[in-house]
């Protein structure tokens, strides 16, 4: 069945059953390999993407539910040449070890900071609770999210420009 | 002249009445005491178990706060009441309370200084607790870590902010009482009634309240709304598709889930978390009393239960895996609710994998068979958050995924497919109120905590 999905601002028509989890469509049909398959049960968070700005587990979200919704994956936060503030912060803090959980962490953090770029430590910890990291880089992840918040705030500050933020 | 006289006479009556009422409501202060010495460890141990049965930690700990330091906001129809600090801190807690002062608070709802306590503190139940048990509770609390913390002031409108009014409430709705054993019942039933009606205060959530916040005695255990959840009827009108019995209740109360009934959620999650740490004989006594209150199911209900069991066993047609790789065949249907169920829910709920990690077959669900859809809406939206270090049921929430219209359709589909009960009439309204946040919902993990702070009370389940 042909389904039209809006992913990272682009419209895609895919041939797929309606009960296919979004994660499979992202990875297999659209070649967006940022979101990861971890547990397949919506319990680890490595598949987290945004739907209309809210974080969801793409491994348990059938595409049936997503018609007309705006999906954002980690690829939508920036490019290799021009990483977005969340991606830059994770690179600058070297927050990844094995890296498997990181796209999910970034997406859940993105949802939080879009609502509240000045979120404090307690809010960041509470928001990221559903996402697991097995390497133990939690402290660097927290640091990276705080830095991303600062980058977003300074980018949004009056007088800030592309040049000043780089 | 006559009018003036009448006015003066009325004024006199009013003044005398007020003085009389103040005298009636007045309670003396009990002198503060020095820090008690080392209590008997056996007494403290007993107090720990009693505190778990009383669920003290849950109301007296704020999310992320220190155990027993209070500050939890209790929303009531009259305003917000904040739980008090019951750690032994001498300035801000109950460190200066003698055992006698503690006993009076439990039996009469009056603090050490003589102030009437709001009935959010369920002394209408605690009045049944024996002095001996109160001394154990007191010894337990006095050996907790003292925490210097002043909870926020209550947010009650005038004149409810005047505690003397509580004396009037008590006059109407509260009787100091002892537990009177019923010689016609066995020991377990009597022990169960003492615990369930007293310290366990089951009725505080499961009995509906009148306009002035008092439990309606003629609707004992008849089910009520609490913290954005429906506390099910646990009398003869229980909505459980398979009737409860002593064994299943005892098992459920200690584990927090039962394979034929589902998962304790909302404010019931911490209750079962606490009961997991107490003497199984006491939990069984509570189950004995509650099962007796529900009564023997007639042959009709038992026959119906067999049908439900058959229906439930028939849905385990997928492989023994709850993994989303095992996608079931899509139900070809124009019905949005059926399509959502088939694609998002059946993966786990028809996996045939048993609880706690597989999803419950929804034929068995009390939430789907209950009088309103609130609980199944809550669980669908917010899931069953994992608790730390425990083998407990988990479910992802679908709050960010399901649209309002999809959720309404799903609820109606569940009711139509997994229950013989008539359709709910309030699905749209409840879905809208829950999604908008107009109906706040308390979320607890199965270790009993909101946002899981360590409470120091949860211990490993009894072996």
mmCIF file of N, CA and C in Angstrom, chain B residues 252-360:
data_model
loop_
_atom_site.group_PDB
_atom_site.id
_atom_site.type_symbol
_atom_site.label_atom_id
_atom_site.label_comp_id
_atom_site.label_asym_id
_atom_site.label_seq_id
_atom_site.Cartn_x
_atom_site.Cartn_y
_atom_site.Cartn_z
ATOM 1 N N UNK B 252 -1.840 -10.678 43.746
ATOM 2 C CA UNK B 252 -1.840 -9.370 43.096
ATOM 3 C C UNK B 252 -1.355 -8.277 44.052
ATOM 4 N N UNK B 253 -1.839 -8.319 45.283
ATOM 5 C CA UNK B 253 -1.482 -7.266 46.240
ATOM 6 C C UNK B 253 0.011 -7.288 46.554
ATOM 7 N N UNK B 254 0.636 -8.463 46.477
ATOM 8 C CA UNK B 254 2.064 -8.523 46.788
ATOM 9 C C UNK B 254 2.932 -8.248 45.584
ATOM 10 N N UNK B 255 2.499 -8.640 44.385
ATOM 11 C CA UNK B 255 3.320 -8.485 43.186
ATOM 12 C C UNK B 255 3.030 -7.225 42.391
ATOM 13 N N UNK B 256 1.794 -6.748 42.443
ATOM 14 C CA UNK B 256 1.418 -5.593 41.631
ATOM 15 C C UNK B 256 0.863 -5.984 40.273
ATOM 16 N N UNK B 257 0.729 -7.275 39.991
ATOM 17 C CA UNK B 257 0.076 -7.712 38.753
ATOM 18 C C UNK B 257 -0.418 -9.121 38.961
ATOM 19 N N UNK B 258 -1.397 -9.506 38.132
ATOM 20 C CA UNK B 258 -1.882 -10.867 38.174
ATOM 21 C C UNK B 258 -2.250 -11.285 36.760
ATOM 22 N N UNK B 259 -1.855 -12.495 36.384
ATOM 23 C CA UNK B 259 -1.976 -12.945 34.994
ATOM 24 C C UNK B 259 -3.419 -12.915 34.499
ATOM 25 N N UNK B 260 -4.395 -13.047 35.380
ATOM 26 C CA UNK B 260 -5.788 -13.045 34.935
ATOM 27 C C UNK B 260 -6.492 -11.714 35.181
ATOM 28 N N UNK B 261 -5.753 -10.706 35.638
ATOM 29 C CA UNK B 261 -6.403 -9.428 35.939
ATOM 30 C C UNK B 261 -5.691 -8.201 35.413
ATOM 31 N N UNK B 262 -4.363 -8.269 35.337
ATOM 32 C CA UNK B 262 -3.653 -7.089 34.852
ATOM 33 C C UNK B 262 -2.734 -6.493 35.907
ATOM 34 N N UNK B 263 -2.464 -5.201 35.737
ATOM 35 C CA UNK B 263 -1.371 -4.545 36.444
ATOM 36 C C UNK B 263 -1.916 -3.460 37.363
ATOM 37 N N UNK B 264 -1.388 -3.378 38.582
ATOM 38 C CA UNK B 264 -1.734 -2.281 39.487
ATOM 39 C C UNK B 264 -1.102 -1.015 38.954
ATOM 40 N N UNK B 265 -1.900 0.019 38.787
ATOM 41 C CA UNK B 265 -1.368 1.227 38.182
ATOM 42 C C UNK B 265 -1.944 2.448 38.868
ATOM 43 N N UNK B 266 -1.358 3.638 38.580
ATOM 44 C CA UNK B 266 -1.809 4.833 39.254
ATOM 45 C C UNK B 266 -1.502 4.704 40.738
ATOM 46 N N UNK B 267 -2.334 5.278 41.594
ATOM 47 C CA UNK B 267 -2.034 5.269 43.030
ATOM 48 C C UNK B 267 -2.016 3.862 43.638
ATOM 49 N N UNK B 268 -2.497 2.838 42.909
ATOM 50 C CA UNK B 268 -2.456 1.474 43.444
ATOM 51 C C UNK B 268 -1.058 0.864 43.299
ATOM 52 N N UNK B 269 -0.250 1.372 42.368
ATOM 53 C CA UNK B 269 1.087 0.808 42.170
ATOM 54 C C UNK B 269 1.932 0.890 43.449
ATOM 55 N N UNK B 270 2.000 2.056 44.096
ATOM 56 C CA UNK B 270 2.785 2.098 45.330
ATOM 57 C C UNK B 270 2.194 1.256 46.451
ATOM 58 N N UNK B 271 0.882 1.080 46.450
ATOM 59 C CA UNK B 271 0.266 0.250 47.499
ATOM 60 C C UNK B 271 0.796 -1.178 47.390
ATOM 61 N N UNK B 272 0.789 -1.709 46.165
ATOM 62 C CA UNK B 272 1.272 -3.083 45.996
ATOM 63 C C UNK B 272 2.782 -3.155 46.201
ATOM 64 N N UNK B 273 3.491 -2.087 45.824
ATOM 65 C CA UNK B 273 4.940 -2.077 46.060
ATOM 66 C C UNK B 273 5.226 -2.192 47.556
ATOM 67 N N UNK B 274 4.467 -1.472 48.357
ATOM 68 C CA UNK B 274 4.659 -1.559 49.802
ATOM 69 C C UNK B 274 4.247 -2.928 50.344
ATOM 70 N N UNK B 275 3.132 -3.439 49.855
ATOM 71 C CA UNK B 275 2.648 -4.725 50.375
ATOM 72 C C UNK B 275 3.595 -5.862 50.010
ATOM 73 N N UNK B 276 4.421 -5.662 48.969
ATOM 74 C CA UNK B 276 5.404 -6.682 48.613
ATOM 75 C C UNK B 276 6.445 -6.892 49.690
ATOM 76 N N UNK B 277 6.547 -5.936 50.613
ATOM 77 C CA UNK B 277 7.602 -6.031 51.624
ATOM 78 C C UNK B 277 7.072 -6.460 52.989
ATOM 79 N N UNK B 278 5.787 -6.774 53.105
ATOM 80 C CA UNK B 278 5.262 -7.125 54.433
ATOM 81 C C UNK B 278 4.966 -8.621 54.540
ATOM 82 N N UNK B 279 4.703 -9.051 55.735
ATOM 83 C CA UNK B 279 4.427 -10.458 56.018
ATOM 84 C C UNK B 279 3.279 -10.959 55.119
ATOM 85 N N UNK B 280 3.542 -12.005 54.327
ATOM 86 C CA UNK B 280 2.494 -12.507 53.422
ATOM 87 C C UNK B 280 1.197 -12.869 54.158
ATOM 88 N N UNK B 281 1.314 -13.252 55.427
ATOM 89 C CA UNK B 281 0.100 -13.627 56.168
ATOM 90 C C UNK B 281 -0.824 -12.423 56.328
ATOM 91 N N UNK B 282 -0.244 -11.232 56.518
ATOM 92 C CA UNK B 282 -1.066 -10.032 56.649
ATOM 93 C C UNK B 282 -1.719 -9.665 55.316
ATOM 94 N N UNK B 283 -0.959 -9.829 54.224
ATOM 95 C CA UNK B 283 -1.530 -9.528 52.905
ATOM 96 C C UNK B 283 -2.669 -10.512 52.609
ATOM 97 N N UNK B 284 -2.454 -11.762 52.980
ATOM 98 C CA UNK B 284 -3.493 -12.766 52.749
ATOM 99 C C UNK B 284 -4.743 -12.461 53.579
ATOM 100 N N UNK B 285 -4.521 -11.929 54.783
ATOM 101 C CA UNK B 285 -5.667 -11.546 55.618
ATOM 102 C C UNK B 285 -6.465 -10.435 54.939
ATOM 103 N N UNK B 286 -5.763 -9.439 54.390
ATOM 104 C CA UNK B 286 -6.459 -8.357 53.669
ATOM 105 C C UNK B 286 -7.233 -8.937 52.488
ATOM 106 N N UNK B 287 -6.584 -9.862 51.763
ATOM 107 C CA UNK B 287 -7.237 -10.495 50.602
ATOM 108 C C UNK B 287 -8.476 -11.276 51.050
ATOM 109 N N UNK B 288 -8.377 -11.921 52.199
ATOM 110 C CA UNK B 288 -9.510 -12.703 52.720
ATOM 111 C C UNK B 288 -10.710 -11.794 52.974
ATOM 112 N N UNK B 289 -10.437 -10.651 53.618
ATOM 113 C CA UNK B 289 -11.519 -9.722 53.946
ATOM 114 C C UNK B 289 -12.115 -9.100 52.683
ATOM 115 N N UNK B 290 -11.235 -8.659 51.753
ATOM 116 C CA UNK B 290 -11.738 -7.997 50.544
ATOM 117 C C UNK B 290 -12.502 -8.997 49.664
ATOM 118 N N UNK B 291 -11.978 -10.216 49.557
ATOM 119 C CA UNK B 291 -12.683 -11.236 48.759
ATOM 120 C C UNK B 291 -14.057 -11.506 49.355
ATOM 121 N N UNK B 292 -14.144 -11.508 50.689
ATOM 122 C CA UNK B 292 -15.440 -11.734 51.333
ATOM 123 C C UNK B 292 -16.394 -10.569 51.044
ATOM 124 N N UNK B 293 -15.839 -9.343 51.002
ATOM 125 C CA UNK B 293 -16.662 -8.175 50.680
ATOM 126 C C UNK B 293 -17.199 -8.266 49.252
ATOM 127 N N UNK B 294 -16.377 -8.799 48.363
ATOM 128 C CA UNK B 294 -16.823 -8.979 46.970
ATOM 129 C C UNK B 294 -17.884 -10.079 46.890
ATOM 130 N N UNK B 295 -17.824 -10.994 47.811
ATOM 131 C CA UNK B 295 -18.829 -12.050 47.862
ATOM 132 C C UNK B 295 -18.541 -13.171 46.883
ATOM 133 N N UNK B 296 -19.247 -14.279 47.045
ATOM 134 C CA UNK B 296 -19.073 -15.405 46.141
ATOM 135 C C UNK B 296 -19.717 -15.081 44.806
ATOM 136 N N UNK B 297 -18.958 -15.247 43.716
ATOM 137 C CA UNK B 297 -19.581 -15.022 42.411
ATOM 138 C C UNK B 297 -20.603 -16.128 42.161
ATOM 139 N N UNK B 298 -21.725 -15.769 41.625
ATOM 140 C CA UNK B 298 -22.746 -16.773 41.337
ATOM 141 C C UNK B 298 -22.329 -17.639 40.156
ATOM 142 N N UNK B 299 -23.093 -18.690 39.874
ATOM 143 C CA UNK B 299 -22.770 -19.581 38.756
ATOM 144 C C UNK B 299 -22.712 -18.843 37.421
ATOM 145 N N UNK B 300 -23.529 -17.785 37.307
ATOM 146 C CA UNK B 300 -23.543 -17.041 36.050
ATOM 147 C C UNK B 300 -22.201 -16.362 35.776
ATOM 148 N N UNK B 301 -21.670 -15.701 36.824
ATOM 149 C CA UNK B 301 -20.384 -15.012 36.649
ATOM 150 C C UNK B 301 -19.265 -16.019 36.409
ATOM 151 N N UNK B 302 -19.337 -17.164 37.070
ATOM 152 C CA UNK B 302 -18.290 -18.159 36.891
ATOM 153 C C UNK B 302 -18.325 -18.721 35.472
ATOM 154 N N UNK B 303 -19.534 -18.920 34.947
ATOM 155 C CA UNK B 303 -19.659 -19.412 33.572
ATOM 156 C C UNK B 303 -19.109 -18.378 32.595
ATOM 157 N N UNK B 304 -19.432 -17.122 32.874
ATOM 158 C CA UNK B 304 -18.926 -16.027 32.041
ATOM 159 C C UNK B 304 -17.398 -15.972 32.108
ATOM 160 N N UNK B 305 -16.852 -16.201 33.301
ATOM 161 C CA UNK B 305 -15.395 -16.187 33.475
ATOM 162 C C UNK B 305 -14.753 -17.271 32.606
ATOM 163 N N UNK B 306 -15.410 -18.426 32.501
ATOM 164 C CA UNK B 306 -14.869 -19.494 31.656
ATOM 165 C C UNK B 306 -14.833 -19.068 30.193
ATOM 166 N N UNK B 307 -15.897 -18.392 29.769
ATOM 167 C CA UNK B 307 -15.919 -17.878 28.387
ATOM 168 C C UNK B 307 -14.774 -16.897 28.154
ATOM 169 N N UNK B 308 -14.559 -16.030 29.143
ATOM 170 C CA UNK B 308 -13.478 -15.039 29.020
ATOM 171 C C UNK B 308 -12.132 -15.749 28.927
ATOM 172 N N UNK B 309 -11.935 -16.784 29.746
ATOM 173 C CA UNK B 309 -10.674 -17.545 29.700
ATOM 174 C C UNK B 309 -10.473 -18.161 28.324
ATOM 175 N N UNK B 310 -11.538 -18.724 27.772
ATOM 176 C CA UNK B 310 -11.440 -19.324 26.433
ATOM 177 C C UNK B 310 -11.061 -18.284 25.396
ATOM 178 N N UNK B 311 -11.758 -17.144 25.459
ATOM 179 C CA UNK B 311 -11.482 -16.077 24.496
ATOM 180 C C UNK B 311 -10.035 -15.623 24.620
ATOM 181 N N UNK B 312 -9.564 -15.514 25.860
ATOM 182 C CA UNK B 312 -8.198 -15.038 26.090
ATOM 183 C C UNK B 312 -7.174 -16.039 25.568
ATOM 184 N N UNK B 313 -7.419 -17.321 25.758
ATOM 185 C CA UNK B 313 -6.419 -18.291 25.311
ATOM 186 C C UNK B 313 -6.410 -18.378 23.791
ATOM 187 N N UNK B 314 -7.503 -18.001 23.152
ATOM 188 C CA UNK B 314 -7.583 -18.054 21.703
ATOM 189 C C UNK B 314 -6.794 -16.976 20.986
ATOM 190 N N UNK B 315 -6.392 -15.927 21.737
ATOM 191 C CA UNK B 315 -5.718 -14.831 21.054
ATOM 192 C C UNK B 315 -4.209 -14.988 21.036
ATOM 193 N N UNK B 316 -3.702 -16.018 21.680
ATOM 194 C CA UNK B 316 -2.244 -16.181 21.697
ATOM 195 C C UNK B 316 -1.742 -16.831 20.412
ATOM 196 N N UNK B 317 -2.126 -16.262 19.262
ATOM 197 C CA UNK B 317 -1.820 -16.956 18.025
ATOM 198 C C UNK B 317 -0.476 -16.557 17.425
ATOM 199 N N UNK B 318 0.162 -15.548 17.988
ATOM 200 C CA UNK B 318 1.482 -15.192 17.487
ATOM 201 C C UNK B 318 2.537 -16.043 18.174
ATOM 202 N N UNK B 319 3.736 -15.989 17.614
ATOM 203 C CA UNK B 319 4.839 -16.724 18.234
ATOM 204 C C UNK B 319 5.075 -16.175 19.642
ATOM 205 N N UNK B 320 5.800 -16.914 20.462
ATOM 206 C CA UNK B 320 6.065 -16.496 21.834
ATOM 207 C C UNK B 320 7.093 -15.378 21.833
ATOM 208 N N UNK B 321 6.713 -14.256 21.280
ATOM 209 C CA UNK B 321 7.623 -13.130 21.250
ATOM 210 C C UNK B 321 6.808 -11.863 21.261
ATOM 211 N N UNK B 322 7.217 -10.917 22.099
ATOM 212 C CA UNK B 322 6.510 -9.645 22.115
ATOM 213 C C UNK B 322 7.269 -8.623 21.290
ATOM 214 N N UNK B 323 8.256 -9.083 20.569
ATOM 215 C CA UNK B 323 9.110 -8.220 19.776
ATOM 216 C C UNK B 323 8.328 -7.642 18.604
ATOM 217 N N UNK B 324 8.615 -6.425 18.236
ATOM 218 C CA UNK B 324 7.844 -5.820 17.153
ATOM 219 C C UNK B 324 8.218 -6.404 15.797
ATOM 220 N N UNK B 325 9.256 -7.272 15.747
ATOM 221 C CA UNK B 325 9.538 -7.973 14.493
ATOM 222 C C UNK B 325 8.422 -8.951 14.174
ATOM 223 N N UNK B 326 7.727 -9.434 15.237
ATOM 224 C CA UNK B 326 6.641 -10.387 15.029
ATOM 225 C C UNK B 326 5.355 -9.616 14.790
ATOM 226 N N UNK B 327 5.261 -8.983 13.655
ATOM 227 C CA UNK B 327 4.094 -8.158 13.349
ATOM 228 C C UNK B 327 2.918 -9.047 12.955
ATOM 229 N N UNK B 328 1.763 -8.845 13.593
ATOM 230 C CA UNK B 328 0.625 -9.691 13.246
ATOM 231 C C UNK B 328 0.026 -9.285 11.904
ATOM 232 N N UNK B 329 -0.743 -10.176 11.332
ATOM 233 C CA UNK B 329 -1.417 -9.856 10.081
ATOM 234 C C UNK B 329 -2.374 -8.698 10.330
ATOM 235 N N UNK B 330 -2.360 -7.717 9.472
ATOM 236 C CA UNK B 330 -3.224 -6.555 9.646
ATOM 237 C C UNK B 330 -4.678 -6.945 9.459
ATOM 238 N N UNK B 331 -5.510 -6.527 10.381
ATOM 239 C CA UNK B 331 -6.932 -6.721 10.195
ATOM 240 C C UNK B 331 -7.377 -5.739 9.124
ATOM 241 N N UNK B 332 -7.815 -6.262 8.009
ATOM 242 C CA UNK B 332 -8.269 -5.360 6.948
ATOM 243 C C UNK B 332 -9.582 -4.759 7.404
ATOM 244 N N UNK B 333 -9.574 -3.485 7.692
ATOM 245 C CA UNK B 333 -10.764 -2.885 8.272
ATOM 246 C C UNK B 333 -10.774 -1.402 8.025
ATOM 247 N N UNK B 334 -11.949 -0.861 7.847
ATOM 248 C CA UNK B 334 -12.083 0.585 7.712
ATOM 249 C C UNK B 334 -12.223 1.230 9.088
ATOM 250 N N UNK B 335 -12.401 0.391 10.089
ATOM 251 C CA UNK B 335 -12.569 0.884 11.445
ATOM 252 C C UNK B 335 -11.209 1.348 11.969
ATOM 253 N N UNK B 336 -11.076 2.663 12.209
ATOM 254 C CA UNK B 336 -9.793 3.218 12.653
ATOM 255 C C UNK B 336 -9.333 2.538 13.935
ATOM 256 N N UNK B 337 -10.270 2.363 14.884
ATOM 257 C CA UNK B 337 -9.900 1.765 16.163
ATOM 258 C C UNK B 337 -9.354 0.356 15.991
ATOM 259 N N UNK B 338 -10.009 -0.442 15.139
ATOM 260 C CA UNK B 338 -9.557 -1.808 14.912
ATOM 261 C C UNK B 338 -8.191 -1.808 14.246
ATOM 262 N N UNK B 339 -7.985 -0.886 13.300
ATOM 263 C CA UNK B 339 -6.705 -0.822 12.608
ATOM 264 C C UNK B 339 -5.591 -0.394 13.561
ATOM 265 N N UNK B 340 -5.880 0.560 14.427
ATOM 266 C CA UNK B 340 -4.867 1.002 15.396
ATOM 267 C C UNK B 340 -4.531 -0.148 16.341
ATOM 268 N N UNK B 341 -5.572 -0.843 16.815
ATOM 269 C CA UNK B 341 -5.324 -1.973 17.717
ATOM 270 C C UNK B 341 -4.453 -3.016 17.034
ATOM 271 N N UNK B 342 -4.809 -3.375 15.808
ATOM 272 C CA UNK B 342 -4.086 -4.439 15.108
ATOM 273 C C UNK B 342 -2.637 -4.053 14.859
ATOM 274 N N UNK B 343 -2.390 -2.784 14.555
ATOM 275 C CA UNK B 343 -1.033 -2.420 14.176
ATOM 276 C C UNK B 343 -0.179 -1.971 15.363
ATOM 277 N N UNK B 344 -0.781 -1.396 16.400
ATOM 278 C CA UNK B 344 0.042 -0.870 17.490
ATOM 279 C C UNK B 344 -0.046 -1.700 18.778
ATOM 280 N N UNK B 345 -1.164 -2.390 19.013
ATOM 281 C CA UNK B 345 -1.374 -3.028 20.320
ATOM 282 C C UNK B 345 -1.185 -4.541 20.282
ATOM 283 N N UNK B 346 -1.704 -5.164 19.190
ATOM 284 C CA UNK B 346 -1.758 -6.621 19.140
ATOM 285 C C UNK B 346 -0.377 -7.259 19.223
ATOM 286 N N UNK B 347 0.635 -6.521 18.736
ATOM 287 C CA UNK B 347 2.014 -7.005 18.769
ATOM 288 C C UNK B 347 2.370 -7.565 20.150
ATOM 289 N N UNK B 348 2.039 -6.845 21.185
ATOM 290 C CA UNK B 348 2.328 -7.327 22.540
ATOM 291 C C UNK B 348 1.113 -8.014 23.152
ATOM 292 N N UNK B 349 -0.078 -7.430 22.944
ATOM 293 C CA UNK B 349 -1.246 -7.924 23.679
ATOM 294 C C UNK B 349 -1.793 -9.229 23.125
ATOM 295 N N UNK B 350 -1.319 -9.632 21.947
ATOM 296 C CA UNK B 350 -1.730 -10.935 21.435
ATOM 297 C C UNK B 350 -0.520 -11.815 21.163
ATOM 298 N N UNK B 351 0.555 -11.531 21.874
ATOM 299 C CA UNK B 351 1.776 -12.295 21.634
ATOM 300 C C UNK B 351 1.705 -13.675 22.273
ATOM 301 N N UNK B 352 0.783 -13.856 23.208
ATOM 302 C CA UNK B 352 0.736 -15.117 23.943
ATOM 303 C C UNK B 352 1.817 -15.203 25.003
ATOM 304 N N UNK B 353 2.645 -14.172 25.065
ATOM 305 C CA UNK B 353 3.689 -14.168 26.099
ATOM 306 C C UNK B 353 3.049 -13.764 27.419
ATOM 307 N N UNK B 354 3.335 -14.493 28.483
ATOM 308 C CA UNK B 354 2.652 -14.198 29.746
ATOM 309 C C UNK B 354 3.132 -12.898 30.399
ATOM 310 N N UNK B 355 2.323 -12.368 31.304
ATOM 311 C CA UNK B 355 2.755 -11.265 32.146
ATOM 312 C C UNK B 355 3.948 -11.737 32.981
ATOM 313 N N UNK B 356 4.845 -10.915 33.445
ATOM 314 C CA UNK B 356 4.767 -9.454 33.374
ATOM 315 C C UNK B 356 5.285 -8.833 32.071
ATOM 316 N N UNK B 357 6.014 -9.588 31.219
ATOM 317 C CA UNK B 357 6.628 -8.903 30.072
ATOM 318 C C UNK B 357 5.752 -8.918 28.825
ATOM 319 N N UNK B 358 4.889 -9.900 28.711
ATOM 320 C CA UNK B 358 3.927 -9.864 27.615
ATOM 321 C C UNK B 358 2.769 -8.967 27.990
ATOM 322 N N UNK B 359 2.003 -8.534 26.991
ATOM 323 C CA UNK B 359 0.841 -7.686 27.289
ATOM 324 C C UNK B 359 -0.338 -8.548 27.716
ATOM 325 N N UNK B 360 -1.176 -7.993 28.559
ATOM 326 C CA UNK B 360 -2.370 -8.709 29.025
ATOM 327 C C UNK B 360 -3.345 -8.899 27.861
#
